[in-house]
PDB file of C-alpha atoms in Angstrom:
ATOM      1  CA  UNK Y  39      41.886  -0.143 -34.515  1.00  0.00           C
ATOM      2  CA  UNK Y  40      38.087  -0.574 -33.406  1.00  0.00           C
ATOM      3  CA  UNK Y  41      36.768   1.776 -32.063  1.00  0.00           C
ATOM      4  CA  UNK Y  42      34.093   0.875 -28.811  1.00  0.00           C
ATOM      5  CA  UNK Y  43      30.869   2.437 -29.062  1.00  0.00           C
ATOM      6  CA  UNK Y  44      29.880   5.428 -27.349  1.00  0.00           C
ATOM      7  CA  UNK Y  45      27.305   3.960 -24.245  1.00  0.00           C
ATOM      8  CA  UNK Y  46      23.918   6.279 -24.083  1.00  0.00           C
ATOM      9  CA  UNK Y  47      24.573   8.490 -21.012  1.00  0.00           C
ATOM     10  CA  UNK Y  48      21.268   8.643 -18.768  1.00  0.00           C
ATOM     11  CA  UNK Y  49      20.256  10.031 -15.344  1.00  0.00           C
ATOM     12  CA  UNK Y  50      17.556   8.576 -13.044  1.00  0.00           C
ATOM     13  CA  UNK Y  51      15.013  10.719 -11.446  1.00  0.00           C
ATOM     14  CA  UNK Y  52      12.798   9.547  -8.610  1.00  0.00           C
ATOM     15  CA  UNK Y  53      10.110  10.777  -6.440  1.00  0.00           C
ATOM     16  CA  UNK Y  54       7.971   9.951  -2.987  1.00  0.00           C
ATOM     17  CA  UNK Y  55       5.652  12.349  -1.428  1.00  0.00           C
ATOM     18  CA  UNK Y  56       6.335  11.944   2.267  1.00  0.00           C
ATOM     19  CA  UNK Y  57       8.955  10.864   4.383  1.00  0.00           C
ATOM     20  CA  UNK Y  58       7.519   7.789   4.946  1.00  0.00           C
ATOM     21  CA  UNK Y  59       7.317   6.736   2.452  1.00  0.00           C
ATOM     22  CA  UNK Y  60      10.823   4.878   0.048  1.00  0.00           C
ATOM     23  CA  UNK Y  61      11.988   5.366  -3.615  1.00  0.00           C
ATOM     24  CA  UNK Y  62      14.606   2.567  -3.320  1.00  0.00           C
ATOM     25  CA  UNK Y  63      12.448   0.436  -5.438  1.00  0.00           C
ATOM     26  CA  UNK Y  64      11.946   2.862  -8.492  1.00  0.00           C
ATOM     27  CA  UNK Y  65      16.009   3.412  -8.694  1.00  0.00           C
ATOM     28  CA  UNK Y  66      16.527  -0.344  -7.715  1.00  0.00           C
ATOM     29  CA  UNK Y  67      14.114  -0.946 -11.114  1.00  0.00           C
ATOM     30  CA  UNK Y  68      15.764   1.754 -13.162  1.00  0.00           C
ATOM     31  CA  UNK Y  69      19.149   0.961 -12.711  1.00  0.00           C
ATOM     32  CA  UNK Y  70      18.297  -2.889 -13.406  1.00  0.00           C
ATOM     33  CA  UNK Y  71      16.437  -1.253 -16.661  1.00  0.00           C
ATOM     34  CA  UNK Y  72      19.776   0.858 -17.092  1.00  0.00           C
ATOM     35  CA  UNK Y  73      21.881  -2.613 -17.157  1.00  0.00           C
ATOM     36  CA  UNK Y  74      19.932  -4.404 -19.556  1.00  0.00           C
ATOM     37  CA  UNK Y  75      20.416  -1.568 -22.061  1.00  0.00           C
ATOM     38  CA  UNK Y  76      23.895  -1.101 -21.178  1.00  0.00           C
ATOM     39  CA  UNK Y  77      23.170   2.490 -20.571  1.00  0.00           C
ATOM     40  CA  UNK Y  78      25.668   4.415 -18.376  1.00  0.00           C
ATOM     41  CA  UNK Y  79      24.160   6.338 -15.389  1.00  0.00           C
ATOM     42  CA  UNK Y  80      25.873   9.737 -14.446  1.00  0.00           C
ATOM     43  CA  UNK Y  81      24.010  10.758 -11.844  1.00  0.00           C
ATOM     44  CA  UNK Y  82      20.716  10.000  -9.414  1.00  0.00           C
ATOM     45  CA  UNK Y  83      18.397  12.615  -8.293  1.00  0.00           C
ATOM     46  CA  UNK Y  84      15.627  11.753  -5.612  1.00  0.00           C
ATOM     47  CA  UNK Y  85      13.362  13.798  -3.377  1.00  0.00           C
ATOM     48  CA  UNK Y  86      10.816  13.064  -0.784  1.00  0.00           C
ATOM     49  CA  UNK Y  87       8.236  16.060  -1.926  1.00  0.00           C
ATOM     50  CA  UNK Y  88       4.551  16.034  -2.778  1.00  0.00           C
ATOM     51  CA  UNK Y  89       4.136  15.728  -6.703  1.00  0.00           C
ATOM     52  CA  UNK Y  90       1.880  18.320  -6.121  1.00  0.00           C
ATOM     53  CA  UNK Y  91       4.501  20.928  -5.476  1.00  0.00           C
ATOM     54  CA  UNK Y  92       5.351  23.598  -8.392  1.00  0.00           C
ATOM     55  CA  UNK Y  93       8.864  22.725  -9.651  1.00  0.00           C
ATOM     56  CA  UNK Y  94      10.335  26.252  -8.515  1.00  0.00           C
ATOM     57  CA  UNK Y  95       9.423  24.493  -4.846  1.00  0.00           C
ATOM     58  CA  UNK Y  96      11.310  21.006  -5.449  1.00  0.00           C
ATOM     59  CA  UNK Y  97      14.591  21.007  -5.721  1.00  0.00           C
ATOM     60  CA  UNK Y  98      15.906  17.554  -6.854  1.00  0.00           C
ATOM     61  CA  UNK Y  99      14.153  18.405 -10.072  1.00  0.00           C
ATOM     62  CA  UNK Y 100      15.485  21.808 -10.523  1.00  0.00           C
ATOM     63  CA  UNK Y 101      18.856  20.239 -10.074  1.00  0.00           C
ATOM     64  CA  UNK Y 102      18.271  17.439 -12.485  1.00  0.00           C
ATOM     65  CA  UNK Y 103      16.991  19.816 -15.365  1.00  0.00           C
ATOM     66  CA  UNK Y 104      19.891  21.846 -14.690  1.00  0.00           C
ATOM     67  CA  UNK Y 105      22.356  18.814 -15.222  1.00  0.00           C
ATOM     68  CA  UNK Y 106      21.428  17.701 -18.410  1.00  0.00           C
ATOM     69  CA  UNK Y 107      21.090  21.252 -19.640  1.00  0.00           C
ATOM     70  CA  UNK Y 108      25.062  21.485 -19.085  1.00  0.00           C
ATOM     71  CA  UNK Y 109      26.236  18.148 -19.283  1.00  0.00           C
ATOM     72  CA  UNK Y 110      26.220  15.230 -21.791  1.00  0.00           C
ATOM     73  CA  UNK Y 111      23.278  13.215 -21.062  1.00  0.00           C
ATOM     74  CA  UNK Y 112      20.769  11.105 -23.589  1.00  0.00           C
ATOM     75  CA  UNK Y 113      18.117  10.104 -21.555  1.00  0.00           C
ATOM     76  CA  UNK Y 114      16.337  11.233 -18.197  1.00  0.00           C
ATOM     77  CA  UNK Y 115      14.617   7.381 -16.624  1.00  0.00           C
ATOM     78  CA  UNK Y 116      11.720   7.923 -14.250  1.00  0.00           C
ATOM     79  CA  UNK Y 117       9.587   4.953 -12.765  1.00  0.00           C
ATOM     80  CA  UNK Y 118       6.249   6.320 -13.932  1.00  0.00           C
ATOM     81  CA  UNK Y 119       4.541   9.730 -15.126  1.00  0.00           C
ATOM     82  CA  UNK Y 120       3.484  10.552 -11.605  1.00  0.00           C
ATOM     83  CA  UNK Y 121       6.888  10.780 -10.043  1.00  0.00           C
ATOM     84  CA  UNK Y 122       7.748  13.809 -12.410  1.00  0.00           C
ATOM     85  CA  UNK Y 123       4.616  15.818 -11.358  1.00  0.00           C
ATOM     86  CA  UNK Y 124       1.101  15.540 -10.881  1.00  0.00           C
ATOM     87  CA  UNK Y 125       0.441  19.244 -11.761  1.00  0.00           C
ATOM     88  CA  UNK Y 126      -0.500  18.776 -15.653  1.00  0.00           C
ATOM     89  CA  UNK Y 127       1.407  22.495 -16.631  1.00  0.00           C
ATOM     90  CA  UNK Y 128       4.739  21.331 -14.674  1.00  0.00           C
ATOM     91  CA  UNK Y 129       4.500  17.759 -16.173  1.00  0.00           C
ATOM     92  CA  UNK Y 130       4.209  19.249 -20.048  1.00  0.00           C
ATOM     93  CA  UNK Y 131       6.941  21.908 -18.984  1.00  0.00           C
ATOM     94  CA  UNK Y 132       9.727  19.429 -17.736  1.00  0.00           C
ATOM     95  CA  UNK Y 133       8.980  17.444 -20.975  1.00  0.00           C
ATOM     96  CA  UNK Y 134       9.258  20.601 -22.798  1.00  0.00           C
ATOM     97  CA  UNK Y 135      12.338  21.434 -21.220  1.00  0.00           C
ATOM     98  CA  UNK Y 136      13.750  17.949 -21.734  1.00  0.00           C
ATOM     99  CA  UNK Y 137      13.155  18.095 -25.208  1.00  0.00           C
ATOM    100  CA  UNK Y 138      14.539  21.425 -25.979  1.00  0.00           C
ATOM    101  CA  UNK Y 139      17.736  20.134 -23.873  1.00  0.00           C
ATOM    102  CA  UNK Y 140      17.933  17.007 -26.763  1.00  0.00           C
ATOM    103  CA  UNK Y 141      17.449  15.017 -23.667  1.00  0.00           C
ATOM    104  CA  UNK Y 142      14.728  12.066 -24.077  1.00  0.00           C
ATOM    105  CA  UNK Y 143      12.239  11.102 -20.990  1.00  0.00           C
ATOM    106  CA  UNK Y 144      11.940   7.468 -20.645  1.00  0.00           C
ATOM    107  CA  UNK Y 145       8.854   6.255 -18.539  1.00  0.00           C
ATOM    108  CA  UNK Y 146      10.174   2.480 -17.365  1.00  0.00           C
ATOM    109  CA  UNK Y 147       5.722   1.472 -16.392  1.00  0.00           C
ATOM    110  CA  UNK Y 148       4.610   2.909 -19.349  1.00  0.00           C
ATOM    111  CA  UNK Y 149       7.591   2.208 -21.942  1.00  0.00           C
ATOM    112  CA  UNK Y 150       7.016   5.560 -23.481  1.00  0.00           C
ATOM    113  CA  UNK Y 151       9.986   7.848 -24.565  1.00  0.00           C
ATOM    114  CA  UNK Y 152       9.694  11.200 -25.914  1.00  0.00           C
ATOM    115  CA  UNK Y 153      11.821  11.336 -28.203  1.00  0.00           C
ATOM    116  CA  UNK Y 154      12.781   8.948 -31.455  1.00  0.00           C
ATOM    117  CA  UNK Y 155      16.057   7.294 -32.124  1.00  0.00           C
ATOM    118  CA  UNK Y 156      16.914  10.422 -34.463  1.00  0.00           C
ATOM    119  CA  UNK Y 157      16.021  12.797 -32.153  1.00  0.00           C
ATOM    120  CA  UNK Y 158      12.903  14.170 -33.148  1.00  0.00           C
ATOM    121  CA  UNK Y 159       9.607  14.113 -30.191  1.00  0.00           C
ATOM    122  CA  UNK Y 160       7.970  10.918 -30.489  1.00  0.00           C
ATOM    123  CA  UNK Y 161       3.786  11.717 -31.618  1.00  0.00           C
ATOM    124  CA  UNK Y 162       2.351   8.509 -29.663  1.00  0.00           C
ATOM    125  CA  UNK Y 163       4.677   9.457 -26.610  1.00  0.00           C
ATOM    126  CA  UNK Y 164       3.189  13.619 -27.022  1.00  0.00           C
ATOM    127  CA  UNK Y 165      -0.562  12.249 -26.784  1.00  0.00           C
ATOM    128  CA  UNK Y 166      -0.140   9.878 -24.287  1.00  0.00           C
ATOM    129  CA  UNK Y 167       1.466  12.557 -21.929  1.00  0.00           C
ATOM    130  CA  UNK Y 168      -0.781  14.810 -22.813  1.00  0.00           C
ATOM    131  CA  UNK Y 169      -3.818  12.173 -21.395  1.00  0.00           C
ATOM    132  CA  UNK Y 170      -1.970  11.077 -18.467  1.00  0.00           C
ATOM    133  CA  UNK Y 171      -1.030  14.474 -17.246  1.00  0.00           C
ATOM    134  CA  UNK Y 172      -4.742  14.867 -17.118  1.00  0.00           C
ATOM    135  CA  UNK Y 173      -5.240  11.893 -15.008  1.00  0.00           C
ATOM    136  CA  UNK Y 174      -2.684  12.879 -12.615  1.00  0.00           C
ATOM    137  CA  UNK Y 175      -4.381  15.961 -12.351  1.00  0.00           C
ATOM    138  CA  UNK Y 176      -7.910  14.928 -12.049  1.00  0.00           C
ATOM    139  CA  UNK Y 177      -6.349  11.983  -9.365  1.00  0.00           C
ATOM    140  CA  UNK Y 178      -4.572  15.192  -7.270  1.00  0.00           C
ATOM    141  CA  UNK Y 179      -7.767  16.746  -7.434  1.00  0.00           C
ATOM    142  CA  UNK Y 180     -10.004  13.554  -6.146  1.00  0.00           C
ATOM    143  CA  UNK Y 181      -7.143  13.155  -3.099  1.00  0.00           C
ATOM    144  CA  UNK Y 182      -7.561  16.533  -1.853  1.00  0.00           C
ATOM    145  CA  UNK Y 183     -11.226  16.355  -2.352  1.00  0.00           C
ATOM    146  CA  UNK Y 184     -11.770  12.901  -0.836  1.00  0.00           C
ATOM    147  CA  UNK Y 185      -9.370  14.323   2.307  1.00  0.00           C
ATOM    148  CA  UNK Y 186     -11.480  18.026   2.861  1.00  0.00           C
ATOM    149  CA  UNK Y 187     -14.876  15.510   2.514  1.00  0.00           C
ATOM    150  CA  UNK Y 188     -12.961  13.326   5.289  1.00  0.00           C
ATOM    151  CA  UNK Y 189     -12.553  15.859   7.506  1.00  0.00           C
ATOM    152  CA  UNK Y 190     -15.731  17.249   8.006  1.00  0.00           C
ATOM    153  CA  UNK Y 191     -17.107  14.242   8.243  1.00  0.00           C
ATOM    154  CA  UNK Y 192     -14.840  13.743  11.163  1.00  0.00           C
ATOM    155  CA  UNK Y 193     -15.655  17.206  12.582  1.00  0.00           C
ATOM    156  CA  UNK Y 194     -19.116  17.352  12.165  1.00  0.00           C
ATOM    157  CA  UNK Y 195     -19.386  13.556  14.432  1.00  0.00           C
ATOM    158  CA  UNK Y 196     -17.491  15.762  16.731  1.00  0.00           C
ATOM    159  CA  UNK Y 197     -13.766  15.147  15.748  1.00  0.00           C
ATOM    160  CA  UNK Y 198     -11.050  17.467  16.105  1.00  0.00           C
ATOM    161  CA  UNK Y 199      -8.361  18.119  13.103  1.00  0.00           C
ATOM    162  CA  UNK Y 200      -4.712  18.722  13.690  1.00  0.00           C
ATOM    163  CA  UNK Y 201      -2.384  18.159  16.537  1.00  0.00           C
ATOM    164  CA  UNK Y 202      -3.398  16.132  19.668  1.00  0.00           C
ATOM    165  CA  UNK Y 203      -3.414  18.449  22.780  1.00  0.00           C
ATOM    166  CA  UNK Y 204       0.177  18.806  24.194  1.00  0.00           C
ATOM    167  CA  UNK Y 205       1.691  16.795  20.946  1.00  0.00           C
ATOM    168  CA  UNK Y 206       5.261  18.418  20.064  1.00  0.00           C
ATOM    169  CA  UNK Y 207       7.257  17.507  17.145  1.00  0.00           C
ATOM    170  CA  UNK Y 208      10.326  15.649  18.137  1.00  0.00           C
ATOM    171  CA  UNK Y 209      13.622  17.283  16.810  1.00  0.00           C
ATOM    172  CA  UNK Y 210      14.473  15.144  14.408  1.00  0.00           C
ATOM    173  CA  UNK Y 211      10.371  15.308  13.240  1.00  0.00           C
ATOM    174  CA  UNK Y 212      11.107  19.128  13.231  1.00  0.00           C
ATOM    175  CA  UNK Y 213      13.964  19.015  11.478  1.00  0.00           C
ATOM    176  CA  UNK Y 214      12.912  16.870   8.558  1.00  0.00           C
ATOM    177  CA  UNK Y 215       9.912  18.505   8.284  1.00  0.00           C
ATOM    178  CA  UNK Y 216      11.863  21.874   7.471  1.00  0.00           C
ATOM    179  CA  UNK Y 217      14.970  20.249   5.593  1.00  0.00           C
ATOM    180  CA  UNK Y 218      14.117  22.050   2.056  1.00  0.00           C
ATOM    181  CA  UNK Y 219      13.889  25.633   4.005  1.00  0.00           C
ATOM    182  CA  UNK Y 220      17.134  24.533   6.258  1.00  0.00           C
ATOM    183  CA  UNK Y 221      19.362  23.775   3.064  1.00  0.00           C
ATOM    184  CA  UNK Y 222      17.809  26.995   1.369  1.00  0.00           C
ATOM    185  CA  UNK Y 223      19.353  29.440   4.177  1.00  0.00           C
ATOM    186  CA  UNK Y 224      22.195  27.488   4.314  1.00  0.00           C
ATOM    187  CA  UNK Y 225      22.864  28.352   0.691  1.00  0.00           C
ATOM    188  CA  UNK Y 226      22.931  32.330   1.661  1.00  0.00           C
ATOM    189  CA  UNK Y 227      18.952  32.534   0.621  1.00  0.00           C
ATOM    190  CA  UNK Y 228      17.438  35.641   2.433  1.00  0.00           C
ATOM    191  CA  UNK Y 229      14.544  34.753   4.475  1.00  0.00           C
ATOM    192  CA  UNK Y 230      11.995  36.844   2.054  1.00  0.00           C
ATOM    193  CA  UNK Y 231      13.679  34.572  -0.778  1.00  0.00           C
ATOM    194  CA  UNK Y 232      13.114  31.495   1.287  1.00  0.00           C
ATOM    195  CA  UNK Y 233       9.603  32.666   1.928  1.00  0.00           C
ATOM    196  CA  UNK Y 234       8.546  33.091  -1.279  1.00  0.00           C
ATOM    197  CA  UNK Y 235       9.650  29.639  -2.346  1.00  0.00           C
ATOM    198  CA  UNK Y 236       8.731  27.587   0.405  1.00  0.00           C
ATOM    199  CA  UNK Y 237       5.741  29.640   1.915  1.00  0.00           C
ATOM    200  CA  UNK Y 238       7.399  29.159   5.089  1.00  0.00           C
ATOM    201  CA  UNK Y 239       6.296  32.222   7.238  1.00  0.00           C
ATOM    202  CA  UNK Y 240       9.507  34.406   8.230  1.00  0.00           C
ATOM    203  CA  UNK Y 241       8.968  33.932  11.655  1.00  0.00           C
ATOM    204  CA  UNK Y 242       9.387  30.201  11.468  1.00  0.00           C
ATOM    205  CA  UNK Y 243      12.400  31.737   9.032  1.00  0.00           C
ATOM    206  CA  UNK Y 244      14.343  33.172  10.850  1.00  0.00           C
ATOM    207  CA  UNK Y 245      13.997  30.813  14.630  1.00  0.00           C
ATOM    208  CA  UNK Y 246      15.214  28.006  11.880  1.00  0.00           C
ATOM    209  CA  UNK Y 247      17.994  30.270  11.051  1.00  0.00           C
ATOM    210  CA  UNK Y 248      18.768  31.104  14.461  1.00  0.00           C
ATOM    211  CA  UNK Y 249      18.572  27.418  15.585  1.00  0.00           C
ATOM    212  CA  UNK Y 250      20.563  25.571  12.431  1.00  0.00           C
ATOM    213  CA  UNK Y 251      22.640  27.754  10.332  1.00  0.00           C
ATOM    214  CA  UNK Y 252      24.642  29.235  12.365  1.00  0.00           C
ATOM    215  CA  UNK Y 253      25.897  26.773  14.058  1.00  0.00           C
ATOM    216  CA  UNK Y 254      27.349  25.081  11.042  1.00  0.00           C
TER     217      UNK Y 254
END
């Protein structure tokens, strides 16, 4: 009798910072990646969340290194090194994490893995994480200076920042914009839990509360 060979098990992971913004393509070009190597995919994780977020904050990725921790999976496939974090400690920790699981990170732009074919972390793969997380931080860091340099430029030729004057936030706007803290209370979080996670003041708290969870 032959026996078929077991098929590497993998789960994608993908990431967009605003709502705006699409991660169709990255799983479109990991599950074509996925096909060529005749890998089977048990599960998808996505998230529209800033990479700038600390893990404990994003909640597609908590999920996803909570999967392979209790199920049988070989390989985590992200599009590139950005879309796992651009804070450089987070970015070393998931890897960390991944590797202690026996679960291997494949990077699809870069064609790194981090681990070997017998298991063991791959040295190239270590160093070249190790530089890149260091971009990503250093790129983080240009954004948010290149946006505070932006806007007082714009206030000191007499621009205003924020809001227009009578702008409100449509419901669905509102709602999306609060959609981590909304599935949080739905889960039974208190609003001090939800606070310290999300920042979310527990005023805002508890008129979300008041306005979505109990009616469902």
């Amino acid at each position: 009798m032959i026996e078929m060979e077991e098929r590497t098990k993998v789960v994608i992971y993908a990431r967009v910072s605003t709502y705006a913004q699409d991660y169709t393509r990255q799983i479109t070009e990991l599950r074509k990646y996925a096909k060529k190597q005749n890998y089977e995919i048990v599960k998808e994780f996505s998230e529209k969340i800033s990479g700038g977020k600390k893990v404990e904050e994003r909640t597609a990725i908590k999920e996803m290194l909570d999967f392979v921790k209790f199920n049988k999976v070989d390989k985590v496939l992200i599009y590139e090194c950005s879309r796992l974090s651009r804070r450089q400690l987070d970015f070393l920790s998931i890897i960390e994490q991944l590797t202690e699981a026996g679960v291997s990170l494949y990077i699809l732009q870069n064609g790194l893995e981090t681990l070997l074919p017998d298991g063991k972390p791959n040295p190239i793969a270590t160093l070249c994480f190790g530089i890149i997380a260091e971009f990503n931080t250093l790129e983080k860091n240009l954004i948010r200076a290149r946006m505070a340099s932006g806007y007082e430029h714009h206030r000191a030729s007499g621009g205003r920042v924020g809001r227009k004057e009578g702008y409100r936030k449509s419901e669905e706007e509102y709602r999306m914009t609060y959609e981590r803290e909304i599935s949080l209370l739905k889960k039974g979080n208190t609003l001090k839990d939800v606070k310290s996670i999300t920042g979310t003041s527990i005023n805002t708290l508890r008129k979300l509360r008041e306005k979505y969870v109990w009616l469902t």
